[in-house]
Short mmCIF file of C-alpha atoms in Angstrom, two decimals:
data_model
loop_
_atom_site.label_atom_id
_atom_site.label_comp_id
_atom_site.label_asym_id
_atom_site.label_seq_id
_atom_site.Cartn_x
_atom_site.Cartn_y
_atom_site.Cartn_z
CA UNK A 648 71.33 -39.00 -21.87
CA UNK A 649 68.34 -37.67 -24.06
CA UNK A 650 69.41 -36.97 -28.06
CA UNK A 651 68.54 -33.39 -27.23
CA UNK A 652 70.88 -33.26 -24.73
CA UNK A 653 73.71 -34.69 -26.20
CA UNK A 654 73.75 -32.57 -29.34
CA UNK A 655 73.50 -29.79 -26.89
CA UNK A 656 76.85 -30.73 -25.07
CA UNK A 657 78.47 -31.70 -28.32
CA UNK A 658 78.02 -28.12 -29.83
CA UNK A 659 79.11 -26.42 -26.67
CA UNK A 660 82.14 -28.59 -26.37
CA UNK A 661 83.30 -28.02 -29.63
CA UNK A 662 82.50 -23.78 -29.07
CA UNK A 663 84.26 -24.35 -25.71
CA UNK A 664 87.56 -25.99 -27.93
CA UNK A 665 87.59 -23.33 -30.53
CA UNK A 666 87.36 -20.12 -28.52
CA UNK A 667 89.37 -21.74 -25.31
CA UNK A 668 91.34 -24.52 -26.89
CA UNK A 669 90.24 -26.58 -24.26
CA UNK A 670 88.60 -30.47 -24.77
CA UNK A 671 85.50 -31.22 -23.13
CA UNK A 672 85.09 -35.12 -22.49
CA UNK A 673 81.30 -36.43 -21.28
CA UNK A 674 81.12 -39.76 -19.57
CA UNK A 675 78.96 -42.14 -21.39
CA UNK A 676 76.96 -44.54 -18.86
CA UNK A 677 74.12 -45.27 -16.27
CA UNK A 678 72.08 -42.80 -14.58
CA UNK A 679 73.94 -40.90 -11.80
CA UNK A 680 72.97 -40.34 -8.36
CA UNK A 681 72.44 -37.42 -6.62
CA UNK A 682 75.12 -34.84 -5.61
CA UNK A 683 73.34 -33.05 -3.27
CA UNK A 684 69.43 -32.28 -2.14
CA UNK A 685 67.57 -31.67 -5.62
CA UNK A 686 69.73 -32.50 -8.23
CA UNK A 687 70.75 -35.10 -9.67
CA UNK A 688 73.63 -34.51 -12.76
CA UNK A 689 72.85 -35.38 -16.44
CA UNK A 690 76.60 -35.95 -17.16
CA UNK A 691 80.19 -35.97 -15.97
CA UNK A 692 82.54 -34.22 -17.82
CA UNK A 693 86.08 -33.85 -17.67
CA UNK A 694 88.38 -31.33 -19.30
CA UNK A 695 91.80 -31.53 -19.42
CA UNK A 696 95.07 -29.02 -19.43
CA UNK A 697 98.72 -29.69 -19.19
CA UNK A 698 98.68 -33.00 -18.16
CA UNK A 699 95.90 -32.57 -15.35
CA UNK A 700 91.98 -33.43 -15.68
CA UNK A 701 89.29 -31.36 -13.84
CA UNK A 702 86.16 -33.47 -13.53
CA UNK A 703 82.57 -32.06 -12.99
CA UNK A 704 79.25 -33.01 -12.63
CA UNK A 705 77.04 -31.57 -14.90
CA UNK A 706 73.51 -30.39 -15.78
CA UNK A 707 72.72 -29.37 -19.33
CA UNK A 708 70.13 -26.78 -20.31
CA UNK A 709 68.73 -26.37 -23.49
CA UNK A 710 67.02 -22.68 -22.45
CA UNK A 711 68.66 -21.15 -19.73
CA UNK A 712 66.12 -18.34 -17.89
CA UNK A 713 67.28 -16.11 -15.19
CA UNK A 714 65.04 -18.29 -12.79
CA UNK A 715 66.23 -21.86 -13.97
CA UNK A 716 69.59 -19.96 -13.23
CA UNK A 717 68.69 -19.50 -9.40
CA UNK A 718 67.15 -22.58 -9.09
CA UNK A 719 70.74 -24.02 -9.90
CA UNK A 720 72.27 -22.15 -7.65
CA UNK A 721 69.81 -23.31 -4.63
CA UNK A 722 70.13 -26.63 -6.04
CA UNK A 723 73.81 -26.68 -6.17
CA UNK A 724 74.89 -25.67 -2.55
CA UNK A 725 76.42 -28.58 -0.46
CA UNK A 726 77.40 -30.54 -3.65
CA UNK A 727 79.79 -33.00 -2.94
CA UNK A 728 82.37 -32.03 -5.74
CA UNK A 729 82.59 -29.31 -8.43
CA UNK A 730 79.72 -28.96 -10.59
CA UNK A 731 79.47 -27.35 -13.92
CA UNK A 732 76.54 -25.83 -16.59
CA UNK A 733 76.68 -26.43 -20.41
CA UNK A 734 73.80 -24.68 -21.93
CA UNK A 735 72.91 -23.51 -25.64
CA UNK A 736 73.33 -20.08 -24.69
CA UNK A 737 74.32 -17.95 -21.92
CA UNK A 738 73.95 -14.01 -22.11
CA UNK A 739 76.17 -11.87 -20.37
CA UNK A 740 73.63 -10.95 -17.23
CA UNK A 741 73.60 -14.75 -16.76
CA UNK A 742 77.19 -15.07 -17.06
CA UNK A 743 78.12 -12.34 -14.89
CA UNK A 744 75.65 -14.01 -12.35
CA UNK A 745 77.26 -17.63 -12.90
CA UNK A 746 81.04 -16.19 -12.00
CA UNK A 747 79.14 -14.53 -8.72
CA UNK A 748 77.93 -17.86 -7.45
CA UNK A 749 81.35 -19.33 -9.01
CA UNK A 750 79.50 -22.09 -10.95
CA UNK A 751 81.63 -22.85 -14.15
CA UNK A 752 80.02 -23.15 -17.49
CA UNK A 753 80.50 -22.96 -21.01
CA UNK A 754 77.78 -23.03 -23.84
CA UNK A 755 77.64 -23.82 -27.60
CA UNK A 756 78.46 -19.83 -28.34
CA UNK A 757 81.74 -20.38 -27.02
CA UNK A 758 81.25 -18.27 -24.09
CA UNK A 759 83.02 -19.89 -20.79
CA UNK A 760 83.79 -19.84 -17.24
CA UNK A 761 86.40 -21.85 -15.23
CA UNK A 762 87.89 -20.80 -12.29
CA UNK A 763 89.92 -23.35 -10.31
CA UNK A 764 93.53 -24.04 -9.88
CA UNK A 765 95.42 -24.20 -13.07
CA UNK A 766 92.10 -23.72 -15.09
CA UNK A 767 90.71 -20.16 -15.37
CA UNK A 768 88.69 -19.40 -18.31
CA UNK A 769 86.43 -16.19 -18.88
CA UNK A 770 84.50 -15.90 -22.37
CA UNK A 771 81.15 -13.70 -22.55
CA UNK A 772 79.65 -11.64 -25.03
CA UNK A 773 79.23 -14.30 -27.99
CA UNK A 774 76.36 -15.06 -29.94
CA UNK A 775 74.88 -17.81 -31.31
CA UNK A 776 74.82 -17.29 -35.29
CA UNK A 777 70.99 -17.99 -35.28
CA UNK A 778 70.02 -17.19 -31.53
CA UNK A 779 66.20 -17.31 -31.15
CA UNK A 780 63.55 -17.43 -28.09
CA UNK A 781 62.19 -20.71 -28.05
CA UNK A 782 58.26 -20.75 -27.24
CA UNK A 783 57.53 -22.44 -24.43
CA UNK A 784 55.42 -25.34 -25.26
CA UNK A 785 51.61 -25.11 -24.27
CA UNK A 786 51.39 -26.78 -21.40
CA UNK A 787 54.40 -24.32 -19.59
CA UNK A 788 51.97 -21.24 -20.18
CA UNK A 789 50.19 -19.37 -17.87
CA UNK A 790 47.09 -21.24 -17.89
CA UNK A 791 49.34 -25.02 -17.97
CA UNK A 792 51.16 -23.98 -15.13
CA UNK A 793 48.46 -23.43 -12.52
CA UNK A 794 47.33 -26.91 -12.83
CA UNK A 795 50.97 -28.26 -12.57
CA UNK A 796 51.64 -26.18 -9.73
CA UNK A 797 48.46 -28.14 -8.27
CA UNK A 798 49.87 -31.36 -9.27
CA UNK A 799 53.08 -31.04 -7.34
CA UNK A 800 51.50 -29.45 -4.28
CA UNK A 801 49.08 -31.82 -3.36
CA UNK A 802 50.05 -35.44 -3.44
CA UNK A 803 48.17 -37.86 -5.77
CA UNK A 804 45.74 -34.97 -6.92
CA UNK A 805 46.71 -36.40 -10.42
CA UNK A 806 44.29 -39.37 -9.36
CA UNK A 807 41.35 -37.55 -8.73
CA UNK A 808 38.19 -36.53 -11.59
CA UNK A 809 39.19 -33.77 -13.65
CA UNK A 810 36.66 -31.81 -12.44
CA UNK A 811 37.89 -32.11 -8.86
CA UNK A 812 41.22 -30.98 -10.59
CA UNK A 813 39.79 -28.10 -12.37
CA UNK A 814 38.24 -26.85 -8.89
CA UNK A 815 41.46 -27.06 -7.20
CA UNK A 816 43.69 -25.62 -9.76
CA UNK A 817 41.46 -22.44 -10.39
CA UNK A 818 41.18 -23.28 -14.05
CA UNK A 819 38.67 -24.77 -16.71
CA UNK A 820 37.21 -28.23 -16.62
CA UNK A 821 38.76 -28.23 -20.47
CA UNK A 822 42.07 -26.99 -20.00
CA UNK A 823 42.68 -30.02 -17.68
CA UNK A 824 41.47 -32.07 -19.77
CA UNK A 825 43.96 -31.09 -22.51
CA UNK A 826 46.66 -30.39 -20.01
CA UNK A 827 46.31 -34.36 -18.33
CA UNK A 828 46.73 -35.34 -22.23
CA UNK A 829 50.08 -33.04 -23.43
CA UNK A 830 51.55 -34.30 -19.72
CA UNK A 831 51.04 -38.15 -20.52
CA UNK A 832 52.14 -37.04 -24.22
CA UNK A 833 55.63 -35.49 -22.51
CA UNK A 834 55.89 -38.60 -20.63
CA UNK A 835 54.96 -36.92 -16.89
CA UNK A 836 51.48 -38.37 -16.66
CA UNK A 837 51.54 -42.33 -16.55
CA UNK A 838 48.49 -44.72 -16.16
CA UNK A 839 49.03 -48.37 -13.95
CA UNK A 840 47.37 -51.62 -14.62
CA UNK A 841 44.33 -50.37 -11.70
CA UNK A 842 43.74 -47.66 -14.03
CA UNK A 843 44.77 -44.77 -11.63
CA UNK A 844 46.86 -41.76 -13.27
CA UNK A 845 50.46 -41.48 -11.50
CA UNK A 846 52.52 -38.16 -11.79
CA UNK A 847 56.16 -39.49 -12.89
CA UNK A 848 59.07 -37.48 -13.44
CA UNK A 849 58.10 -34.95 -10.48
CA UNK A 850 61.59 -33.72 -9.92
CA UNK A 851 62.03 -32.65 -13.69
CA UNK A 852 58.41 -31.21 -13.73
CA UNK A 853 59.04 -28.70 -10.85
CA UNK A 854 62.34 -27.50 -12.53
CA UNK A 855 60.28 -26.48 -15.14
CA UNK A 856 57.60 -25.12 -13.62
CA UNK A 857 60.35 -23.11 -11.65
CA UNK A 858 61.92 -22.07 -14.92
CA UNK A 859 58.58 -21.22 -16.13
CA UNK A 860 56.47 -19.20 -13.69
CA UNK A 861 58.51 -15.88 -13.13
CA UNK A 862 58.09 -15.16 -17.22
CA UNK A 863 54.82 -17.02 -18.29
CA UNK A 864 52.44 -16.81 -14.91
CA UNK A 865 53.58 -14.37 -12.37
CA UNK A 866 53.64 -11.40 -15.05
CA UNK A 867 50.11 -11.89 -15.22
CA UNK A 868 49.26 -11.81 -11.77
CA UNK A 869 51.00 -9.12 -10.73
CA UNK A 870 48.06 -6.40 -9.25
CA UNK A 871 50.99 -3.83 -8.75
CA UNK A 872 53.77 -2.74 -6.12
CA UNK A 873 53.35 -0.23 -3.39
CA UNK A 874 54.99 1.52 -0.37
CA UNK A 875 54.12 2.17 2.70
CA UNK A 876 53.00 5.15 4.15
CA UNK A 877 52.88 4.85 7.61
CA UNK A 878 54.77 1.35 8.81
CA UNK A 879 58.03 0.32 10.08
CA UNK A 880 60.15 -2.34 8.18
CA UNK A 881 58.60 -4.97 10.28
CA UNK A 882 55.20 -4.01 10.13
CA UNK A 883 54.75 -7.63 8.50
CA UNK A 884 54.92 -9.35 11.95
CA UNK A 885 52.00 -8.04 12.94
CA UNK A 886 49.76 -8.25 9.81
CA UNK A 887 47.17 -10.15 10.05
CA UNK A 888 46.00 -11.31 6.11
CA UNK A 889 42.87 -14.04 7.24
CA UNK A 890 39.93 -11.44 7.16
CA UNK A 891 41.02 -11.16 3.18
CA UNK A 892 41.91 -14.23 2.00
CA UNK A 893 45.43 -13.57 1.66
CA UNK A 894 49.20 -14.85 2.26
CA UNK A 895 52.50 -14.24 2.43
CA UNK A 896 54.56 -15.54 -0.28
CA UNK A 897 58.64 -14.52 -1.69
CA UNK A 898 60.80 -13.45 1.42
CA UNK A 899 58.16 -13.41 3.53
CA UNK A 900 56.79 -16.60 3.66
CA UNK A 901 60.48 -18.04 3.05
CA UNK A 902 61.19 -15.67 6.20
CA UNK A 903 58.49 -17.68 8.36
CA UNK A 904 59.44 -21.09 7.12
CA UNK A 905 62.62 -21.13 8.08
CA UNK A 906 63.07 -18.34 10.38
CA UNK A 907 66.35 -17.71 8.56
CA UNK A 908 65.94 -14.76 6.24
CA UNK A 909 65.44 -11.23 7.13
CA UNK A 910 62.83 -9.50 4.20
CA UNK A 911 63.38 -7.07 2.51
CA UNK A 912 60.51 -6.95 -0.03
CA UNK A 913 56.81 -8.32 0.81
CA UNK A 914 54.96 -10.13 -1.72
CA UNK A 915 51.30 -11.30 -0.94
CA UNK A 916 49.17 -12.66 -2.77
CA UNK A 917 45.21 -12.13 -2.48
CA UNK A 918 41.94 -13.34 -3.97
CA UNK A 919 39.63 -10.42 -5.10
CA UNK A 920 39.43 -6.37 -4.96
CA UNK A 921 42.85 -5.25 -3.30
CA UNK A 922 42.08 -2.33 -2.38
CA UNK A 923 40.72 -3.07 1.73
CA UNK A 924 44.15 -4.68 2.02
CA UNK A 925 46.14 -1.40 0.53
CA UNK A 926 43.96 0.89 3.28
CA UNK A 927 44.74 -1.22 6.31
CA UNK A 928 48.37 -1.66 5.37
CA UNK A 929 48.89 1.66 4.22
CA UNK A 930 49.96 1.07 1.15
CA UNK A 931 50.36 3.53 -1.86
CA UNK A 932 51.33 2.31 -5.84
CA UNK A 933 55.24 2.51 -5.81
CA UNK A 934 56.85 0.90 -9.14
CA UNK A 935 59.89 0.40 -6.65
CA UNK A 936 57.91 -0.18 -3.90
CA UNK A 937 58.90 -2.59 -1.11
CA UNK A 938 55.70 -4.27 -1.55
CA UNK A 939 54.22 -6.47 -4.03
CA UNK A 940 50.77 -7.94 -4.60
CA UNK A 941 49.60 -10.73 -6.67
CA UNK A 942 46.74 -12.77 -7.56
CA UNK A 943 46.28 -15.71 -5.49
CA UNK A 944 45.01 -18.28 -8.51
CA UNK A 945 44.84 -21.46 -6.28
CA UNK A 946 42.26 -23.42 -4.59
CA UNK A 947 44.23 -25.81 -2.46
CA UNK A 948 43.30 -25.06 1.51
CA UNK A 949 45.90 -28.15 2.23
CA UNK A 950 48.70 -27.05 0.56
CA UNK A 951 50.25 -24.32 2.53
CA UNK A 952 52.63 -25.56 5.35
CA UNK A 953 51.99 -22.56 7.78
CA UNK A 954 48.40 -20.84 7.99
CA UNK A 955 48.56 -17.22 6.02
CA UNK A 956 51.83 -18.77 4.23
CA UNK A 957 51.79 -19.53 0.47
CA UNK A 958 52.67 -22.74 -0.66
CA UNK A 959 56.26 -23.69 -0.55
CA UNK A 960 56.36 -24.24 -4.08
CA UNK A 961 55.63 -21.03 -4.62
CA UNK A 962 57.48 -19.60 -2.25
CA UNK A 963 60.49 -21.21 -3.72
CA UNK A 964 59.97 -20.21 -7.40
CA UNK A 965 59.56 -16.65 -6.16
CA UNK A 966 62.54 -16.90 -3.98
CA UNK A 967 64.67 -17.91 -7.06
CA UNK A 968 63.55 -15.67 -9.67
CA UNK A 969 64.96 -12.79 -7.55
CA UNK A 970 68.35 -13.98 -8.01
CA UNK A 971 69.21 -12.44 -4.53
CA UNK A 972 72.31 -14.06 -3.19
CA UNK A 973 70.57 -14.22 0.24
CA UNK A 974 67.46 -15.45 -1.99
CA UNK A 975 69.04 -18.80 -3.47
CA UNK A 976 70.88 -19.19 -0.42
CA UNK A 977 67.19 -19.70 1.76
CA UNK A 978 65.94 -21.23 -1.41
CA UNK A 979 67.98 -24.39 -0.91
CA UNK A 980 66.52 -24.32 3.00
CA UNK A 981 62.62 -24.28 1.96
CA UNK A 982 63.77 -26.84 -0.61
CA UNK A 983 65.50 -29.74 1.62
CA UNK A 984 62.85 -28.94 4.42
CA UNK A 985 59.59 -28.69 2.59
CA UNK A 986 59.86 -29.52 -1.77
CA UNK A 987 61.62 -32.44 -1.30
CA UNK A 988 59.34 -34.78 -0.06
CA UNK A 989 56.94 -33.62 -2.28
CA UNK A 990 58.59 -34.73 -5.23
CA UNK A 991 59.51 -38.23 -3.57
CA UNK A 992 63.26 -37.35 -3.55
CA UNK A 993 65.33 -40.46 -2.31
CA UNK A 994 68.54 -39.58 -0.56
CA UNK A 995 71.18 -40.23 -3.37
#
């Protein structure tokens, strides 16, 4: 387990025993396998109460964000036992949300949530003493992120000219350059004996590209959201985006994946002026509209599993920084069918 980690765990265990009275006990040894598609626990720990010992697996976050929090939750369905959050912090939104999907947690606050037989526990509303945002570092920014999001959604793209990387990600030959450095520096980015560049770590890399996107990237690409004036609620099936370079991403594209969700809000993202795609859709500027459209900032024509269908990677970071219950639950789907694999997941 990292340093970082364990001081994290060691705080929020001894929050957890002051405010609950409760001791938190972490399992010290090898790495452990995986619980269920897309995670893998950092710890096991047990807590105890009269005479009887709850064990969980756990995963330990140093900044929890509300999209980290439904990429958890996607993460977490079909686990084979109970599984369990420590985190620095947890604010009452997020704890409220935790208790909804009935994943336990506790953080170094003192806040908590148990809830099994002969262990309920419900603490929210502290505050860490000196509770500050960290900054994400530089290369989990807006302009980092689209060449990440590259990385993971082509295969060995990491092993091709910068130039060829800068052209794919949509981005400057110089912020790859700089980007390929502070990824070997963080230890994703590993050169073999041939000399090619391997991507490493590619599990841990999406998670925080997932935890990432909805606050540092998609904020900026948002053109705006609309209504429509003159469509029914499935005027989406017969849309045709090709003649303007366009696709469906969010419920939509999760919708056509896996034929298992019915939308309820569009999201699409375009290249260029808009405005030919707001005319033949009917669409008017709606700050609650049903419809959102963003900038499509890629340049990877292989990526996309479907034609006219965003890349599942996206689709699955937008899918989980809704927090929709129906959301996280079709987020684990286009995960196990399409993300997997592209992060060379072994079974267990």
């Amino acid at each position: 387990m990292p340093d970082k980690e364990k001081e994290i765990l060691e705080e929020a265990a001894a929050a957890l025993r002051e405010t609950s009275g409760l001791d938190a006990i972490f399992e010290k040894g090898e790495r452990l396998p995986r619980v269920s598609t897309g995670w893998r626990p950092d710890t096991v720990v047990c807590i105890s109460r009269e005479k009887k010992t709850f064990r969980f697996d756990t995963e330990i976050k140093e900044r929890l964000t509300t999209s980290a929090l439904g990429d958890l939750a996607a993460k977490l369905q079909g686990t084979r036992g109970r599984a369990l959050l420590v985190a620095s912090y947890i604010n009452p939104v997020q704890a409220d949300k935790l208790r909804t999907f009935n994943i336990p947690f506790f953080d170094a606050a003192g806040n908590a949530f148990f809830n099994e037989p002969g262990l309920f526990v419900f603490v929210s509303g502290k505050r860490l003493a000196n509770d500050r945002a960290a900054r994400p570092l530089r290369a989990f920014r807006s302009t980092g992120l689209k060449v990440i999001f590259a990385l993971l959604a082509v295969p060995q793209l990491e092993a091709r000219t910068h130039r060829e990387i800068a052209a794919d990600s949509g981005v400057s030959l110089g912020t790859v350059n700089w980007l390929m450095q502070e990824l070997t520096r963080l230890g994703y980015l590993q050169e073999m004996r041939t000399g090619e560049r391997k991507l490493v770590n590619k599990e841990d890399l999406l998670r925080r590209f997932v935890a990432a996107y909805p606050e540092q990237l998609r904020p900026r690409l948002l053109v705006g959201r609309f209504s429509s004036t003159r469509q029914d609620a499935d005027w989406w099936k017969r849309a045709d985006l090709t003649p303007f370079d366009a696709c469906w991403g969010g419920e939509i594209g999760a919708a056509l994946l896996t034929k298992y969700l019915k939308p309820q809000m569009a999201t699409i993202y375009a290249e260029g002026n808009t405005s030919r795609i707001q005319a033949k859709f009917g669409l008017r500027r709606d700050p609650a509209g049903e419809v959102e459209i963003l900038r499509k900032f890629w340049k990877l024509p292989d990526a996309a599993p479907l034609e006219q269908v965003a890349p599942a990677l996206l689709i699955y970071a937008d899918l989980v920084a809704s927090m929709d219950d129906r959301n996280i639950e079709t987020a684990g789907l286009v995960y196990e069918r399409y993300i997997a694999r592209l992060v060379g997941e072994a079974a267990a």
